[in-house]
Amino acid sequence: MRTLISGGTVVTATEIMQADVLIEDETVVAISAPVEGGRSGTDTTASPDQVIDATGKYVFPGGVDVHTHMELPFGGTYASDTFETGTRAAAFGGTTTLIDFAVQTIGEPMMDGYDEWMAKADGECAIDYGFHMIVSDVNEQTLKEMDILMGEGVTSFKLFMAYPGVLYSTDGQIFQAMQKAADNGATIMMHAENGIVIDVLREQALARGETDPIYHSVTRPPVTEAEATHRAIAYAELAGSPLYVVHLSAKEALDEVVAARDRGANVFAETCPQYLFLGWKNLAEPGFEGAKYVCSTPVRSEDQGHQEALWRGLATNDLQVVSTDHCPFCMNDHPTLGTQKQLGVGDFTKIPNGLPGVEERFTMMYYGAIDQHRLSLNRFVEIIASTPAKMFGLYPKKGTIAIGSDADIVIFDPGTSQTISADTIHMDVDYTCYEGTEVQGKVDTVLSRGRTIIENGEYLGAKGDGQYLKRGTNQCLI
Ligand SMILES: [Zn+2]
């Protein structure tokens, strides 16, 4: 099967070129100057089986979202997107690879959690996927299992300095995991918030009758993120392991990352669209509407310069990746999961932490980067596809358009505008954080390993098309 994408503008992290892309089966086999009549410039003897006309459109590598939580158990319920619905929504939005998180249960082997999540995703996914491992219980056996998982292509391990009694690890446990990572080549991912101090602030707020959604952010002030980020960096440098700080939202935490990178440390960080576009005006929406935007780390006050600092960090490569932390919960009852966000009416500490975003990331980041003139086209591709693939050992199979790469491709129409709305999303959740936002540009056609899975607003794939990705180690190390 030969497919020619003709007449488009191919954009990678380093190039912008008028070029045709020839795909054979699942792989890009040629990128050539445009040729009349739908024939590839490199092989004029064989006509393609199908030609996709991309005239006037961008031809981007498929998005790589390295932080999602399909079906995650949290706060007495489950994230509402399954691997089936969540990966299909990702495809609609221009994401063709995602990395989700398998979770270790405290007191149980890490491999059990890995097997459980592998079974959940098996045969369900619309796009290719891999797993990071959430380490909830660092002990001698867990440390040995980190070596085993490296052999399974799980090369990154996430620890929590937040959520005492649930996912929290002590400093000693974190340091031991980092020492293991320094030894076996893994990357440590960190949820960097001081959960011990945050728990004190939350109890005090509730005692004062401060129960509305906005207090979720008030009780997680920037210093609790910055302090934890500083501490995680210090331990990672001492242990000699790479560190990747997830969902960075406070400018003070970014300052810590900048200082570490200036010292030459292997310290990296991602942010998410919610921290670039949302703030306290959203959390303070009337009634209980603010619950839509409750996630951790929290969206922050617009008055403190966080959003500007994060955009600057993306421009200067102090931040390397934009992921979503997609973890949706319905505002109104979910058909099978029942009450979700409403669990926290009258007590913000009971609102499930998380929001939807896997579908809007590509379009919202194009909007912020290109429509709003903050980043170049190349940098846009770099932060949503190329660097995430490199950071987690998938490049150049994923994250670029090059000869030999998987034909994961998004044809994007910059000439069409759209209004983001809950009425048109495909995620299994009843709202979008970006309701009413008018954006220029629209995902037109999506290919996953050479197969057209999105065309004319229709999903043409099938669940189970997506394959598990055994990943290599971090390709961004200095
Ligand atoms: Zn997360």
Short mmCIF file of C-alpha atoms and ligand atoms in Angstrom, two decimals:
data_model
loop_
_atom_site.label_atom_id
_atom_site.label_comp_id
_atom_site.label_asym_id
_atom_site.label_seq_id
_atom_site.Cartn_x
_atom_site.Cartn_y
_atom_site.Cartn_z
CA MET A 1 0.00 0.00 0.00
CA ARG A 2 1.52 3.30 -1.14
CA THR A 3 0.05 6.62 -0.06
CA LEU A 4 1.23 10.00 -1.32
CA ILE A 5 0.49 13.14 0.66
CA SER A 6 0.90 15.79 -2.00
CA GLY A 7 1.05 19.56 -2.18
CA GLY A 8 1.35 20.31 1.54
CA THR A 9 3.86 22.18 3.65
CA VAL A 10 5.81 19.66 5.70
CA VAL A 11 6.80 21.00 9.12
CA THR A 12 9.19 19.24 11.50
CA ALA A 13 11.15 20.58 14.45
CA THR A 14 13.86 21.75 12.05
CA GLU A 15 12.32 22.17 8.56
CA ILE A 16 9.47 23.93 6.78
CA MET A 17 9.30 22.71 3.19
CA GLN A 18 6.97 22.33 0.25
CA ALA A 19 7.21 18.59 -0.18
CA ASP A 20 5.34 15.42 -0.94
CA VAL A 21 5.47 12.57 1.55
CA LEU A 22 5.41 9.01 0.26
CA ILE A 23 4.30 6.27 2.62
CA GLU A 24 4.71 2.57 2.04
CA ASP A 25 2.55 0.51 4.38
CA GLU A 26 3.32 1.92 7.84
CA THR A 27 6.47 3.90 7.11
CA VAL A 28 7.58 7.13 5.46
CA VAL A 29 9.81 6.13 2.55
CA ALA A 30 10.37 9.41 0.70
CA ILE A 31 10.07 13.16 1.14
CA SER A 32 10.49 14.91 -2.17
CA ALA A 33 9.88 18.06 -4.14
CA PRO A 34 6.29 18.22 -5.36
CA VAL A 35 5.62 16.41 -8.62
CA GLU A 36 2.67 16.98 -10.95
CA GLY A 37 0.18 14.15 -11.41
CA GLY A 38 0.47 12.50 -8.04
CA ARG A 39 3.70 10.64 -8.70
CA SER A 40 6.52 10.55 -6.22
CA GLY A 41 9.69 12.34 -7.26
CA THR A 42 11.87 9.49 -6.07
CA ASP A 43 10.12 6.65 -7.86
CA THR A 44 8.38 7.60 -11.07
CA THR A 45 7.66 4.02 -12.07
CA ALA A 46 5.09 3.22 -9.43
CA SER A 47 1.93 5.24 -8.87
CA PRO A 48 0.64 5.45 -5.34
CA ASP A 49 -2.52 3.53 -4.40
CA GLN A 50 -3.99 6.67 -2.91
CA VAL A 51 -3.19 10.37 -3.02
CA ILE A 52 -4.15 12.72 -0.20
CA ASP A 53 -4.27 16.31 -1.40
CA ALA A 54 -2.75 18.56 1.25
CA THR A 55 -2.62 21.72 -0.85
CA GLY A 56 -2.74 24.78 1.40
CA LYS A 57 -2.32 22.66 4.50
CA TYR A 58 0.42 21.82 6.98
CA VAL A 59 1.74 18.28 7.19
CA PHE A 60 2.82 17.80 10.82
CA PRO A 61 4.14 14.75 12.66
CA GLY A 62 1.40 13.26 14.83
CA GLY A 63 1.24 14.65 18.35
CA VAL A 64 2.94 12.77 21.18
CA ASP A 65 1.21 13.24 24.56
CA VAL A 66 3.39 11.77 27.29
CA HIS A 67 1.07 12.33 30.25
CA THR A 68 -2.44 10.85 30.33
CA HIS A 69 -4.52 8.90 32.85
CA MET A 70 -7.21 6.81 31.15
CA GLU A 71 -9.49 4.94 33.57
CA LEU A 72 -7.41 6.10 36.55
CA PRO A 73 -8.94 5.30 39.95
CA PHE A 74 -8.86 8.56 41.94
CA GLY A 75 -10.80 10.03 44.84
CA GLY A 76 -13.43 7.29 44.96
CA THR A 77 -14.17 7.25 41.21
CA TYR A 78 -12.41 6.67 37.88
CA ALA A 79 -11.22 9.00 35.14
CA SER A 80 -14.16 8.88 32.72
CA ASP A 81 -12.23 8.16 29.51
CA THR A 82 -11.35 4.53 28.90
CA PHE A 83 -8.38 3.55 26.74
CA GLU A 84 -10.89 3.15 23.91
CA THR A 85 -12.64 6.52 24.19
CA GLY A 86 -9.57 8.47 25.28
CA THR A 87 -7.25 7.29 22.52
CA ARG A 88 -9.96 7.85 19.90
CA ALA A 89 -10.46 11.41 21.17
CA ALA A 90 -6.69 11.90 21.07
CA ALA A 91 -6.71 10.85 17.41
CA PHE A 92 -9.49 13.33 16.60
CA GLY A 93 -7.30 16.01 18.14
CA GLY A 94 -4.15 15.14 16.19
CA THR A 95 -2.33 13.00 18.76
CA THR A 96 -1.07 9.66 17.45
CA THR A 97 1.04 8.46 20.39
CA LEU A 98 0.42 8.65 24.08
CA ILE A 99 2.15 7.45 27.20
CA ASP A 100 -0.15 6.65 30.10
CA PHE A 101 0.70 5.63 33.67
CA ALA A 102 0.46 2.15 35.14
CA VAL A 103 0.04 2.29 38.93
CA GLN A 104 1.58 0.18 41.69
CA THR A 105 -0.76 -0.54 44.60
CA ILE A 106 0.86 -0.02 48.00
CA GLY A 107 1.94 -3.37 49.45
CA GLU A 108 1.83 -5.16 46.11
CA PRO A 109 4.44 -5.92 43.46
CA MET A 110 4.94 -3.22 40.85
CA MET A 111 4.69 -5.89 38.12
CA ASP A 112 1.07 -6.57 39.14
CA GLY A 113 0.20 -2.94 38.42
CA TYR A 114 2.02 -3.11 35.11
CA ASP A 115 0.19 -6.30 34.10
CA GLU A 116 -3.14 -4.79 35.14
CA TRP A 117 -2.67 -1.67 33.02
CA MET A 118 -1.34 -3.65 30.07
CA ALA A 119 -4.53 -5.75 30.21
CA LYS A 120 -6.75 -2.65 30.45
CA ALA A 121 -5.24 -1.13 27.30
CA ASP A 122 -4.78 -4.32 25.28
CA GLY A 123 -7.02 -4.37 22.22
CA GLU A 124 -8.65 -1.06 23.14
CA CYS A 125 -6.45 1.71 21.75
CA ALA A 126 -6.92 3.72 18.55
CA ILE A 127 -3.29 4.92 18.53
CA ASP A 128 0.08 3.60 19.66
CA TYR A 129 0.76 3.82 23.39
CA GLY A 130 3.31 3.15 26.06
CA PHE A 131 3.43 3.25 29.84
CA HIS A 132 5.33 5.00 32.56
CA MET A 133 5.18 3.30 35.97
CA ILE A 134 3.88 5.08 39.06
CA VAL A 135 5.93 3.90 42.03
CA SER A 136 3.74 4.01 45.15
CA ASP A 137 5.81 1.80 47.44
CA VAL A 138 9.60 1.96 47.18
CA ASN A 139 11.10 -1.11 48.83
CA GLU A 140 13.76 -3.70 48.02
CA GLN A 141 11.49 -5.68 45.69
CA THR A 142 10.23 -2.54 43.92
CA LEU A 143 13.80 -1.46 43.21
CA LYS A 144 14.52 -4.84 41.61
CA GLU A 145 11.33 -4.57 39.57
CA MET A 146 12.54 -1.27 38.13
CA ASP A 147 15.23 -3.29 36.34
CA ILE A 148 12.67 -5.79 35.04
CA LEU A 149 10.41 -3.05 33.74
CA MET A 150 13.30 -1.43 31.87
CA GLY A 151 13.43 -4.66 29.87
CA GLU A 152 9.70 -4.33 29.12
CA GLY A 153 10.22 -0.88 27.60
CA VAL A 154 9.01 1.01 30.67
CA THR A 155 11.93 3.38 31.09
CA SER A 156 10.42 6.10 33.27
CA PHE A 157 9.14 5.98 36.83
CA LYS A 158 6.93 8.57 38.49
CA LEU A 159 7.05 9.41 42.18
CA PHE A 160 4.88 11.73 44.26
CA MET A 161 5.92 14.28 46.87
CA ALA A 162 2.17 15.06 47.18
CA TYR A 163 -0.85 13.00 48.35
CA PRO A 164 0.39 11.70 51.76
CA GLY A 165 -1.10 8.29 52.56
CA VAL A 166 -2.01 7.62 48.93
CA LEU A 167 0.81 7.94 46.39
CA TYR A 168 3.33 9.86 48.53
CA SER A 169 6.93 8.72 48.86
CA THR A 170 9.31 9.86 51.59
CA ASP A 171 12.51 11.69 50.66
CA GLY A 172 14.47 8.52 51.47
CA GLN A 173 12.30 6.42 49.16
CA ILE A 174 12.61 8.98 46.38
CA PHE A 175 16.38 9.07 46.77
CA GLN A 176 16.64 5.27 46.60
CA ALA A 177 14.57 5.19 43.39
CA MET A 178 16.82 7.89 41.93
CA GLN A 179 19.92 5.88 42.81
CA LYS A 180 18.41 2.90 41.00
CA ALA A 181 17.61 5.10 37.98
CA ALA A 182 21.18 6.42 37.93
CA ASP A 183 22.28 2.80 37.77
CA ASN A 184 19.87 1.41 35.15
CA GLY A 185 19.31 4.42 32.89
CA ALA A 186 15.71 5.20 33.83
CA THR A 187 14.26 8.70 34.01
CA ILE A 188 12.57 9.76 37.26
CA MET A 189 9.38 11.75 36.82
CA MET A 190 8.30 13.84 39.77
CA HIS A 191 4.99 15.24 40.97
CA ALA A 192 6.72 18.05 42.86
CA GLU A 193 4.45 19.55 45.51
CA ASN A 194 5.00 19.49 49.27
CA GLY A 195 1.96 17.39 50.16
CA ILE A 196 2.65 17.47 53.90
CA VAL A 197 2.42 21.26 54.09
CA ILE A 198 -0.49 21.35 51.61
CA ASP A 199 -2.48 18.98 53.84
CA VAL A 200 -2.07 21.38 56.79
CA LEU A 201 -3.22 24.32 54.67
CA ARG A 202 -6.23 22.36 53.41
CA GLU A 203 -7.40 21.43 56.91
CA GLN A 204 -7.03 25.02 58.09
CA ALA A 205 -8.98 26.34 55.08
CA LEU A 206 -11.84 23.91 55.67
CA ALA A 207 -11.90 24.85 59.38
CA ARG A 208 -12.40 28.48 58.30
CA GLY A 209 -15.30 27.48 56.08
CA GLU A 210 -13.35 28.00 52.87
CA THR A 211 -14.89 25.19 50.84
CA ASP A 212 -15.21 26.53 47.26
CA PRO A 213 -13.13 25.18 44.34
CA ILE A 214 -10.83 28.25 44.32
CA TYR A 215 -9.36 27.15 47.66
CA HIS A 216 -7.91 24.12 45.92
CA SER A 217 -5.36 26.48 44.37
CA VAL A 218 -5.11 28.85 47.36
CA THR A 219 -3.99 25.94 49.57
CA ARG A 220 -1.33 24.83 47.07
CA PRO A 221 0.66 28.08 46.85
CA PRO A 222 3.60 28.42 44.44
CA VAL A 223 6.16 27.95 47.20
CA THR A 224 4.90 24.40 47.87
CA GLU A 225 5.66 23.54 44.24
CA ALA A 226 8.95 25.45 44.12
CA GLU A 227 10.25 23.91 47.36
CA ALA A 228 9.45 20.38 46.22
CA THR A 229 10.97 21.04 42.80
CA HIS A 230 14.15 22.32 44.47
CA ARG A 231 14.32 19.25 46.71
CA ALA A 232 13.71 16.80 43.87
CA ILE A 233 16.45 18.44 41.81
CA ALA A 234 18.88 18.33 44.73
CA TYR A 235 18.31 14.60 45.30
CA ALA A 236 18.47 13.81 41.56
CA GLU A 237 21.78 15.65 41.22
CA LEU A 238 23.16 13.83 44.27
CA ALA A 239 21.99 10.44 42.96
CA GLY A 240 23.02 11.22 39.39
CA SER A 241 19.67 10.40 37.79
CA PRO A 242 17.78 12.30 35.09
CA LEU A 243 14.76 14.16 36.45
CA TYR A 244 11.61 15.15 34.56
CA VAL A 245 9.27 17.43 36.49
CA VAL A 246 5.65 16.85 35.46
CA HIS A 247 2.91 19.48 35.07
CA LEU A 248 5.01 22.46 36.16
CA SER A 249 2.75 25.46 36.80
CA ALA A 250 4.50 27.98 39.08
CA LYS A 251 7.13 30.43 37.83
CA GLU A 252 9.08 29.87 41.06
CA ALA A 253 9.31 26.15 40.23
CA LEU A 254 10.49 27.03 36.73
CA ASP A 255 13.25 29.17 38.30
CA GLU A 256 14.52 26.02 40.05
CA VAL A 257 14.56 24.09 36.77
CA VAL A 258 16.37 26.95 35.00
CA ALA A 259 19.04 27.08 37.72
CA ALA A 260 19.59 23.31 37.51
CA ARG A 261 19.84 23.34 33.72
CA ASP A 262 22.30 26.22 33.89
CA ARG A 263 24.45 24.00 36.14
CA GLY A 264 24.34 21.37 33.38
CA ALA A 265 22.09 18.94 35.24
CA ASN A 266 19.86 16.48 33.40
CA VAL A 267 16.72 18.22 34.61
CA PHE A 268 13.70 18.62 32.34
CA ALA A 269 10.12 19.81 32.75
CA GLU A 270 6.76 19.80 31.04
CA THR A 271 3.83 22.13 31.38
CA CYS A 272 0.24 21.67 30.17
CA PRO A 273 -2.27 23.83 28.27
CA GLN A 274 -4.35 24.41 31.41
CA TYR A 275 -1.45 26.32 33.00
CA LEU A 276 -0.92 28.38 29.85
CA PHE A 277 -4.56 29.37 29.31
CA LEU A 278 -6.49 29.03 32.60
CA GLY A 279 -6.35 30.75 35.98
CA TRP A 280 -8.24 31.84 39.06
CA LYS A 281 -10.95 33.53 37.00
CA ASN A 282 -11.90 30.01 35.91
CA LEU A 283 -11.70 28.48 39.39
CA ALA A 284 -13.87 31.36 40.66
CA GLU A 285 -16.66 30.82 38.12
CA PRO A 286 -20.05 31.05 39.87
CA GLY A 287 -21.75 28.13 41.57
CA PHE A 288 -19.67 24.97 41.46
CA GLU A 289 -18.38 25.59 37.89
CA GLY A 290 -14.84 26.17 39.16
CA ALA A 291 -14.60 22.42 39.89
CA LYS A 292 -14.04 21.90 36.16
CA TYR A 293 -10.56 23.35 36.52
CA VAL A 294 -9.45 21.52 39.70
CA CYS A 295 -6.24 19.62 39.02
CA SER A 296 -2.84 19.29 40.73
CA THR A 297 -0.58 21.16 40.45
CA PRO A 298 -3.30 23.82 40.38
CA VAL A 299 -4.02 26.47 37.77
CA ARG A 300 -2.61 29.68 39.21
CA SER A 301 -3.53 33.33 39.72
CA GLU A 302 -3.33 35.38 36.53
CA ASP A 303 -1.84 38.29 38.49
CA GLN A 304 1.48 36.66 39.39
CA GLY A 305 3.06 36.24 35.95
CA HIS A 306 3.00 32.45 35.84
CA GLN A 307 1.54 32.13 32.33
CA GLU A 308 4.00 34.63 30.88
CA ALA A 309 6.91 32.80 32.54
CA LEU A 310 5.74 29.42 31.20
CA TRP A 311 5.39 30.73 27.63
CA ARG A 312 8.85 32.26 27.92
CA GLY A 313 10.19 28.95 29.24
CA LEU A 314 8.73 27.15 26.23
CA ALA A 315 10.37 29.67 23.90
CA THR A 316 13.79 29.40 25.56
CA ASN A 317 13.73 25.59 26.02
CA ASP A 318 13.73 25.89 29.81
CA LEU A 319 10.49 23.92 29.40
CA GLN A 320 10.80 21.16 26.83
CA VAL A 321 7.39 19.49 26.55
CA VAL A 322 3.68 20.27 26.60
CA SER A 323 1.59 17.30 27.70
CA THR A 324 -1.99 17.24 28.99
CA ASP A 325 -2.22 15.28 32.27
CA HIS A 326 -5.57 14.26 30.75
CA CYS A 327 -7.65 12.89 33.65
CA PRO A 328 -11.32 13.75 33.04
CA PHE A 329 -14.21 13.66 35.50
CA CYS A 330 -17.78 14.65 34.61
CA MET A 331 -19.46 17.68 36.14
CA ASN A 332 -22.87 15.99 35.97
CA ASP A 333 -23.36 12.30 36.64
CA HIS A 334 -21.52 9.97 34.28
CA PRO A 335 -23.81 7.27 32.79
CA THR A 336 -21.91 4.39 34.39
CA LEU A 337 -19.51 6.00 36.87
CA GLY A 338 -22.12 8.21 38.55
CA THR A 339 -21.18 11.26 40.60
CA GLN A 340 -17.71 12.66 39.88
CA LYS A 341 -16.81 16.36 40.34
CA GLN A 342 -19.97 16.84 42.46
CA LEU A 343 -18.35 14.70 45.17
CA GLY A 344 -16.68 17.95 46.21
CA VAL A 345 -19.74 20.20 46.60
CA GLY A 346 -19.21 21.94 49.94
CA ASP A 347 -15.67 20.53 50.33
CA PHE A 348 -13.07 21.31 47.69
CA THR A 349 -10.75 18.59 49.05
CA LYS A 350 -13.22 15.97 47.78
CA ILE A 351 -13.27 17.21 44.16
CA PRO A 352 -11.51 14.57 42.02
CA ASN A 353 -8.26 16.14 40.78
CA GLY A 354 -8.01 16.23 37.02
CA LEU A 355 -9.39 17.69 33.83
CA PRO A 356 -9.82 16.73 30.17
CA GLY A 357 -7.41 17.91 27.48
CA VAL A 358 -6.07 15.10 25.32
CA GLU A 359 -8.24 16.19 22.39
CA GLU A 360 -7.62 19.95 22.55
CA ARG A 361 -3.85 19.99 23.16
CA PHE A 362 -2.72 20.13 19.54
CA THR A 363 -5.23 22.80 18.50
CA MET A 364 -4.89 24.90 21.64
CA MET A 365 -1.10 24.88 21.42
CA TYR A 366 -1.27 25.86 17.73
CA TYR A 367 -3.59 28.67 18.80
CA GLY A 368 -1.26 29.88 21.54
CA ALA A 369 1.94 29.39 19.59
CA ILE A 370 0.98 30.53 16.10
CA ASP A 371 -2.27 32.54 16.28
CA GLN A 372 -1.01 34.41 19.31
CA HIS A 373 2.53 34.68 17.94
CA ARG A 374 4.38 33.20 20.90
CA LEU A 375 6.37 30.39 19.27
CA SER A 376 7.56 29.41 15.80
CA LEU A 377 6.02 26.59 13.77
CA ASN A 378 9.16 24.51 14.30
CA ARG A 379 9.07 25.06 18.04
CA PHE A 380 5.38 24.14 18.10
CA VAL A 381 6.24 20.76 16.54
CA GLU A 382 9.19 20.33 18.86
CA ILE A 383 7.20 20.72 22.10
CA ILE A 384 4.14 18.69 21.10
CA ALA A 385 5.83 15.87 19.17
CA SER A 386 9.61 15.72 18.71
CA THR A 387 10.94 16.36 22.21
CA PRO A 388 8.30 14.26 23.99
CA ALA A 389 9.30 11.37 21.70
CA LYS A 390 13.01 11.93 22.44
CA MET A 391 12.47 12.38 26.18
CA PHE A 392 10.87 8.95 26.46
CA GLY A 393 12.89 6.94 23.96
CA LEU A 394 10.61 6.88 20.89
CA TYR A 395 12.50 9.05 18.41
CA PRO A 396 12.69 9.06 15.36
CA LYS A 397 10.09 6.28 15.06
CA LYS A 398 7.69 8.83 16.57
CA GLY A 399 7.77 12.61 16.74
CA THR A 400 8.99 13.57 13.27
CA ILE A 401 8.47 13.07 9.55
CA ALA A 402 11.61 11.43 8.22
CA ILE A 403 12.52 8.50 6.00
CA GLY A 404 12.02 5.39 8.12
CA SER A 405 9.71 7.05 10.66
CA ASP A 406 6.28 5.65 11.40
CA ALA A 407 3.76 7.37 9.14
CA ASP A 408 1.96 9.12 12.02
CA ILE A 409 0.89 12.32 10.33
CA VAL A 410 -1.53 15.18 10.93
CA ILE A 411 -2.76 17.21 7.99
CA PHE A 412 -3.78 20.51 9.50
CA ASP A 413 -5.79 23.24 7.79
CA PRO A 414 -4.63 26.67 8.97
CA GLY A 415 -7.32 28.34 6.86
CA THR A 416 -10.30 27.01 8.81
CA SER A 417 -11.43 28.41 12.13
CA GLN A 418 -13.43 26.64 14.82
CA THR A 419 -14.99 27.28 18.19
CA ILE A 420 -14.08 24.77 20.90
CA SER A 421 -17.25 23.34 22.41
CA ALA A 422 -18.45 20.45 24.56
CA ASP A 423 -20.94 19.75 21.76
CA THR A 424 -18.20 18.68 19.35
CA ILE A 425 -15.61 16.91 21.53
CA HIS A 426 -15.14 13.13 21.46
CA MET A 427 -13.80 12.65 24.98
CA ASP A 428 -16.15 10.85 27.37
CA VAL A 429 -16.72 13.90 29.54
CA ASP A 430 -19.40 16.58 29.61
CA TYR A 431 -17.31 19.74 29.31
CA THR A 432 -14.22 21.28 27.80
CA CYS A 433 -12.01 23.73 29.70
CA TYR A 434 -11.78 25.88 26.57
CA GLU A 435 -15.51 26.28 25.84
CA GLY A 436 -16.17 29.08 23.38
CA THR A 437 -12.54 29.68 22.44
CA GLU A 438 -12.30 30.66 18.77
CA VAL A 439 -9.18 29.26 17.20
CA GLN A 440 -7.71 29.43 13.75
CA GLY A 441 -6.75 26.06 12.31
CA LYS A 442 -8.27 22.59 12.39
CA VAL A 443 -7.07 19.01 12.32
CA ASP A 444 -8.13 17.75 8.91
CA THR A 445 -6.77 14.23 8.37
CA VAL A 446 -4.84 11.93 10.73
CA LEU A 447 -2.74 8.93 9.77
CA SER A 448 -1.53 6.35 12.25
CA ARG A 449 1.22 4.11 10.85
CA GLY A 450 0.03 4.85 7.34
CA ARG A 451 -3.67 4.19 7.93
CA THR A 452 -6.07 7.14 7.66
CA ILE A 453 -7.92 7.07 10.99
CA ILE A 454 -9.51 10.54 10.93
CA GLU A 455 -10.97 12.08 7.76
CA ASN A 456 -13.79 14.61 7.24
CA GLY A 457 -14.53 14.55 10.96
CA GLU A 458 -15.07 10.79 10.92
CA TYR A 459 -13.16 8.10 12.79
CA LEU A 460 -12.15 5.38 10.34
CA GLY A 461 -10.03 3.23 12.65
CA ALA A 462 -10.92 0.44 15.02
CA LYS A 463 -10.11 -0.20 18.64
CA GLY A 464 -7.02 -2.34 18.94
CA ASP A 465 -5.28 -0.67 15.98
CA GLY A 466 -2.93 0.98 18.46
CA GLN A 467 0.16 -1.03 19.39
CA TYR A 468 2.10 -1.12 22.64
CA LEU A 469 5.44 0.71 22.37
CA LYS A 470 8.50 -0.71 24.06
CA ARG A 471 10.48 2.43 24.73
CA GLY A 472 14.18 3.15 24.86
CA THR A 473 15.86 5.46 27.34
CA ASN A 474 15.92 9.25 27.47
CA GLN A 475 17.43 10.74 24.27
CA CYS A 476 17.69 14.30 25.67
CA LEU A 477 20.51 13.66 28.15
CA ILE A 478 23.53 15.92 28.10
ZN ZN B 1 -0.80 13.15 36.07
#
